[in-house]
mmCIF file of N, CA and C in Angstrom:
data_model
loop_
_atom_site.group_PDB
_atom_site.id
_atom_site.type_symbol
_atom_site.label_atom_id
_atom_site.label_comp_id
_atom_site.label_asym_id
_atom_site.label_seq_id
_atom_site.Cartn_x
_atom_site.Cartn_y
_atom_site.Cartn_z
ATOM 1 N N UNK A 1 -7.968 -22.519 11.178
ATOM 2 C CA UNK A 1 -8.941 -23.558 10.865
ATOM 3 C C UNK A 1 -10.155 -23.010 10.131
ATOM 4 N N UNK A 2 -10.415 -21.804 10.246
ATOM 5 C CA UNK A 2 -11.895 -21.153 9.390
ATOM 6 C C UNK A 2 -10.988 -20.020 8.610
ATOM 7 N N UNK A 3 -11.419 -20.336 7.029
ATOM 8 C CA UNK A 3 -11.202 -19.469 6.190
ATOM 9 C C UNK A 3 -11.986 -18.309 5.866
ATOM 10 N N UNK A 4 -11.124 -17.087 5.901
ATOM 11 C CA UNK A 4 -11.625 -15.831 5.492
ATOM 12 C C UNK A 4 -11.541 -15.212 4.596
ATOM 13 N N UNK A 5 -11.656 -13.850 4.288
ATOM 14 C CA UNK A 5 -11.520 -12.888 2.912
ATOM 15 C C UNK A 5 -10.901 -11.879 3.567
ATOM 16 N N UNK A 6 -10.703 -11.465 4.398
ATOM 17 C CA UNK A 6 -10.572 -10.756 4.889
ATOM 18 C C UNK A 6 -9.185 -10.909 6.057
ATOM 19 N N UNK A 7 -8.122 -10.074 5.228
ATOM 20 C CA UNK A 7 -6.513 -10.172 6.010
ATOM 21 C C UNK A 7 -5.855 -8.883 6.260
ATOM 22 N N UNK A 8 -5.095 -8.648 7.256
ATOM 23 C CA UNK A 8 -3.792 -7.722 7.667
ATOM 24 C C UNK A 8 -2.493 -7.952 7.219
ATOM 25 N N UNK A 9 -2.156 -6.803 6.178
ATOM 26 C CA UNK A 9 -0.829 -7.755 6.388
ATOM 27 C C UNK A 9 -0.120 -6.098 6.381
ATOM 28 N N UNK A 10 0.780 -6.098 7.339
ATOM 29 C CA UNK A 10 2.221 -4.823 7.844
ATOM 30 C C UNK A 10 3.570 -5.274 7.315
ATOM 31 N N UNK A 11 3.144 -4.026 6.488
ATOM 32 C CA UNK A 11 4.726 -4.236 5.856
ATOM 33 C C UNK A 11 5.376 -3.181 6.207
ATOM 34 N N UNK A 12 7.053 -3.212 6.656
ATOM 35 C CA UNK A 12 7.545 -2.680 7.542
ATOM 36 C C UNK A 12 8.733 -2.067 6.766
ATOM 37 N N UNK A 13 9.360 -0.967 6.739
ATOM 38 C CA UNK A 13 11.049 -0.532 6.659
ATOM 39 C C UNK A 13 10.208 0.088 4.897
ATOM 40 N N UNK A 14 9.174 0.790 4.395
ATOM 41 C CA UNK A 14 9.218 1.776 3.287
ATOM 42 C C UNK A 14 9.390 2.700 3.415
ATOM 43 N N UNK A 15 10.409 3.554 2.567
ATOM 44 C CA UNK A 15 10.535 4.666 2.459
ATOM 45 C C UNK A 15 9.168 5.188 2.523
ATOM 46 N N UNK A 16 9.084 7.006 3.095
ATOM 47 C CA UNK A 16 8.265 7.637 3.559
ATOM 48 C C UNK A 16 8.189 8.718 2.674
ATOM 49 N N UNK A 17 6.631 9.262 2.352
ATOM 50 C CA UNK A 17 6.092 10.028 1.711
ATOM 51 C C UNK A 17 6.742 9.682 0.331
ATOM 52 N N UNK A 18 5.980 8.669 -0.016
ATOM 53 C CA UNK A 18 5.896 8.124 -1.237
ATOM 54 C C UNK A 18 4.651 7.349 -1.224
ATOM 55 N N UNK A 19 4.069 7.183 -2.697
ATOM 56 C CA UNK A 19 2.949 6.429 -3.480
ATOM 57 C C UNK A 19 3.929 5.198 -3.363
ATOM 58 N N UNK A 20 2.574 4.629 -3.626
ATOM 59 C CA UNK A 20 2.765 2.927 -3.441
ATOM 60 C C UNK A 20 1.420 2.389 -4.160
ATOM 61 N N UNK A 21 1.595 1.271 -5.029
ATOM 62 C CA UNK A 21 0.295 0.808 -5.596
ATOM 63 C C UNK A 21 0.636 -0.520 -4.876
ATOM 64 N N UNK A 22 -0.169 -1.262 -4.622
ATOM 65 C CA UNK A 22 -0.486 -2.702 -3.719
ATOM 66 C C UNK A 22 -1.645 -3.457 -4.318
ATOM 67 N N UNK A 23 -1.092 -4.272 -4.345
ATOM 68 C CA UNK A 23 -2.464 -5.628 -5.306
ATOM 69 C C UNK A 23 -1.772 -6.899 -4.251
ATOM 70 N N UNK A 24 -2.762 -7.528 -3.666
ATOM 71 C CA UNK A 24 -3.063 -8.529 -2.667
ATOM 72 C C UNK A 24 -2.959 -9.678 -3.867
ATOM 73 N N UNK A 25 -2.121 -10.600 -3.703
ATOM 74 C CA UNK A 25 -2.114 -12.212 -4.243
ATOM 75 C C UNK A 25 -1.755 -13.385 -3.434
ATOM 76 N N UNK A 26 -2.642 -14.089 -3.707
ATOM 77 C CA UNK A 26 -2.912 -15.574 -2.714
ATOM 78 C C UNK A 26 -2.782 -16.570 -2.935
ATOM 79 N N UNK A 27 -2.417 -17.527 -2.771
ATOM 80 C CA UNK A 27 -2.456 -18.968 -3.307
ATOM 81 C C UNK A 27 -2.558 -19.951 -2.054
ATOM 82 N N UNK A 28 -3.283 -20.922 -2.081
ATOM 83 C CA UNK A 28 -3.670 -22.069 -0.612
ATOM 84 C C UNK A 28 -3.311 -23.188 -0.787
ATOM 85 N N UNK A 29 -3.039 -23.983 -0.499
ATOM 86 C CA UNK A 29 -2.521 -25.231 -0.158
ATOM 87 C C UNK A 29 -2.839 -26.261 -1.769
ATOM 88 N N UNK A 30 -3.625 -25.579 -1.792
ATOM 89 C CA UNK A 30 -4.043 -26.578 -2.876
ATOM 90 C C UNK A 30 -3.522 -25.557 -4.612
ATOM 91 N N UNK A 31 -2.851 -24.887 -4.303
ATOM 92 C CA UNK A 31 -2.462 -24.003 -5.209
ATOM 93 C C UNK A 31 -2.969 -23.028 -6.251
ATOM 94 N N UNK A 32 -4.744 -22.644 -5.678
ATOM 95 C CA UNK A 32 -5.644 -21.713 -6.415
ATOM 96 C C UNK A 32 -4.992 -20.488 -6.202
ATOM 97 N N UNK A 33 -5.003 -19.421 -7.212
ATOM 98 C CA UNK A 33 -4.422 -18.731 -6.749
ATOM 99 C C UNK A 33 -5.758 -17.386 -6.864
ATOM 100 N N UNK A 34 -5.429 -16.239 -6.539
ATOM 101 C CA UNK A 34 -6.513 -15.418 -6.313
ATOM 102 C C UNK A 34 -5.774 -14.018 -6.212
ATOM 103 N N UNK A 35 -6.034 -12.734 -6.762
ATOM 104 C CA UNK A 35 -5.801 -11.386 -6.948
ATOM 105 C C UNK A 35 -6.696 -10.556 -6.525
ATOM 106 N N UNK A 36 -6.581 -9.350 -5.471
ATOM 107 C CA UNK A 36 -7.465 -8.151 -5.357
ATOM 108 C C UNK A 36 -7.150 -7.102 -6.031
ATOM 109 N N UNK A 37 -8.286 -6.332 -6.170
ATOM 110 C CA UNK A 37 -7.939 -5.119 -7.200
ATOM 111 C C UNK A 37 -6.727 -4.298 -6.339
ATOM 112 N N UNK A 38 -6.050 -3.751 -7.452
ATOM 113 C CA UNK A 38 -4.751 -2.523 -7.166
ATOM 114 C C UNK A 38 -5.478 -1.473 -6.158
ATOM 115 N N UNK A 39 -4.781 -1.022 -5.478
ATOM 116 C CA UNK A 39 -5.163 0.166 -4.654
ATOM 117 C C UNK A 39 -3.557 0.821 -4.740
ATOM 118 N N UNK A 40 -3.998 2.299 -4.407
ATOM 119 C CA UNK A 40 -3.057 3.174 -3.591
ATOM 120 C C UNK A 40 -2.680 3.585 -2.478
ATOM 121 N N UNK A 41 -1.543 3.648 -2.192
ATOM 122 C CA UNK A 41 -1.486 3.917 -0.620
ATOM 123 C C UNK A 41 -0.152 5.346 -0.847
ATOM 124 N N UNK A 42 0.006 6.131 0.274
ATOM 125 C CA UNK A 42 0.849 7.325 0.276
ATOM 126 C C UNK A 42 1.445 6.187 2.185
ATOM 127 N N UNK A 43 2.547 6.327 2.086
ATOM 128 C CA UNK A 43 3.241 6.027 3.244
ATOM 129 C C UNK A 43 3.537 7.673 3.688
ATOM 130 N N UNK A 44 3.597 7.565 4.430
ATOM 131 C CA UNK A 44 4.107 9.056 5.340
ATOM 132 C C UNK A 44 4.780 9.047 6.825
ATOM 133 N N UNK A 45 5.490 9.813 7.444
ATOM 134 C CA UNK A 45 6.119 9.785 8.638
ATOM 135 C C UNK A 45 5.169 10.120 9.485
ATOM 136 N N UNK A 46 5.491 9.780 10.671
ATOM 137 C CA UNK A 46 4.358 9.986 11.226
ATOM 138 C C UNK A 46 4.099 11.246 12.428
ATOM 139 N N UNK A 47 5.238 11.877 12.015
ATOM 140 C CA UNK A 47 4.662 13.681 12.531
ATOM 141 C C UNK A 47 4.149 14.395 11.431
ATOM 142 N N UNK A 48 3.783 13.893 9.841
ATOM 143 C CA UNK A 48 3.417 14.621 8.948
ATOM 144 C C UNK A 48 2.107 14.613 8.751
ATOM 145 N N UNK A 49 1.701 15.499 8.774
ATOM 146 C CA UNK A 49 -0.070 15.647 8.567
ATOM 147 C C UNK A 49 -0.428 15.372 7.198
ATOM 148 N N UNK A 50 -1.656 14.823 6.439
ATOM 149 C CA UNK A 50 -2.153 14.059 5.489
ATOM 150 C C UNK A 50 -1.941 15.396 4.602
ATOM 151 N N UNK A 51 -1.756 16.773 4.673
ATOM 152 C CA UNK A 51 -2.042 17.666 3.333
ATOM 153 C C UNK A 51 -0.467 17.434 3.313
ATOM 154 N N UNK A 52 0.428 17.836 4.129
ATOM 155 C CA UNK A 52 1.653 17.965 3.927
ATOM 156 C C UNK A 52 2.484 16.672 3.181
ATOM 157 N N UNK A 53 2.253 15.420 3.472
ATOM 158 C CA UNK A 53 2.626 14.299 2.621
ATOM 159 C C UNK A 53 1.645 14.661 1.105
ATOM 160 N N UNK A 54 0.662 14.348 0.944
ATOM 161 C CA UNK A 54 -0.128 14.861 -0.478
ATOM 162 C C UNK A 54 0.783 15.866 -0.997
ATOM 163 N N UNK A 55 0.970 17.290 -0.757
ATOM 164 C CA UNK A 55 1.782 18.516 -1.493
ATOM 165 C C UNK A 55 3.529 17.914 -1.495
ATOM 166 N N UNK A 56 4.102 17.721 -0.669
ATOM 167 C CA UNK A 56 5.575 16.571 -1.049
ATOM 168 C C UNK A 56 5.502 15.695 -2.027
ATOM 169 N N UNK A 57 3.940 14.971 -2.290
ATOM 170 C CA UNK A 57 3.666 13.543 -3.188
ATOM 171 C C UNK A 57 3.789 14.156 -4.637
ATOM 172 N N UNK A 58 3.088 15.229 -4.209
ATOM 173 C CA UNK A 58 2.318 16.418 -5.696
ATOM 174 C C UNK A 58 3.559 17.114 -5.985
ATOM 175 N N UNK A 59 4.430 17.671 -5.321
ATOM 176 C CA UNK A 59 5.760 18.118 -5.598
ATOM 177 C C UNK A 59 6.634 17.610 -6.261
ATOM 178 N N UNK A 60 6.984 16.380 -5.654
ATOM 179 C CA UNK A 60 8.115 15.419 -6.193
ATOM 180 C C UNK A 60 7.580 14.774 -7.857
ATOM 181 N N UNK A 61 6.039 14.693 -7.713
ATOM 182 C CA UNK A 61 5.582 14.432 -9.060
ATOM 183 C C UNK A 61 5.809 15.456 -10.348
ATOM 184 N N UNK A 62 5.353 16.634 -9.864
ATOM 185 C CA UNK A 62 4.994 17.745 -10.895
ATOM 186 C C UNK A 62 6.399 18.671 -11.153
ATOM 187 N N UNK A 63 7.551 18.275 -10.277
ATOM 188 C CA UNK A 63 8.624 19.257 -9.874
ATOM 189 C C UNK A 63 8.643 20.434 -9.289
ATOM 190 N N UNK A 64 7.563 21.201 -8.550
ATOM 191 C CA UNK A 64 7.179 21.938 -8.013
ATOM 192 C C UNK A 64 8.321 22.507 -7.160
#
């Protein structure tokens, strides 16, 4: 009943230790529609520590 800006949304079953770009799009009842800026996200497993996904990310990129 009260509209916000501000949402969660879990998305579930992505492959791990991979980049991901994500842009939020909306549309309401009345069919306005609305875009947030692109962001990045790194998915990772979750026994992997944040340098070790980054150097896998940087690996798989550069062929390392």
């Amino acid at each position: 009943t009260r509209l916000t800006t501000e949402h969660i949304v879990i998305i579930s079953d992505l492959p791990t230790s991979r980049v991901f770009s994500i842009q939020p799009l909306s549309r309401d009842s009345a069919k306005n529609e609305g875009q947030g800026e692109t962001q990045t996200a790194i998915i990772g497993r979750s026994s992997d520590s944040a340098i070790t996904i980054v150097f896998n990310t940087l690996k798989s990129i550069f062929g390392l």
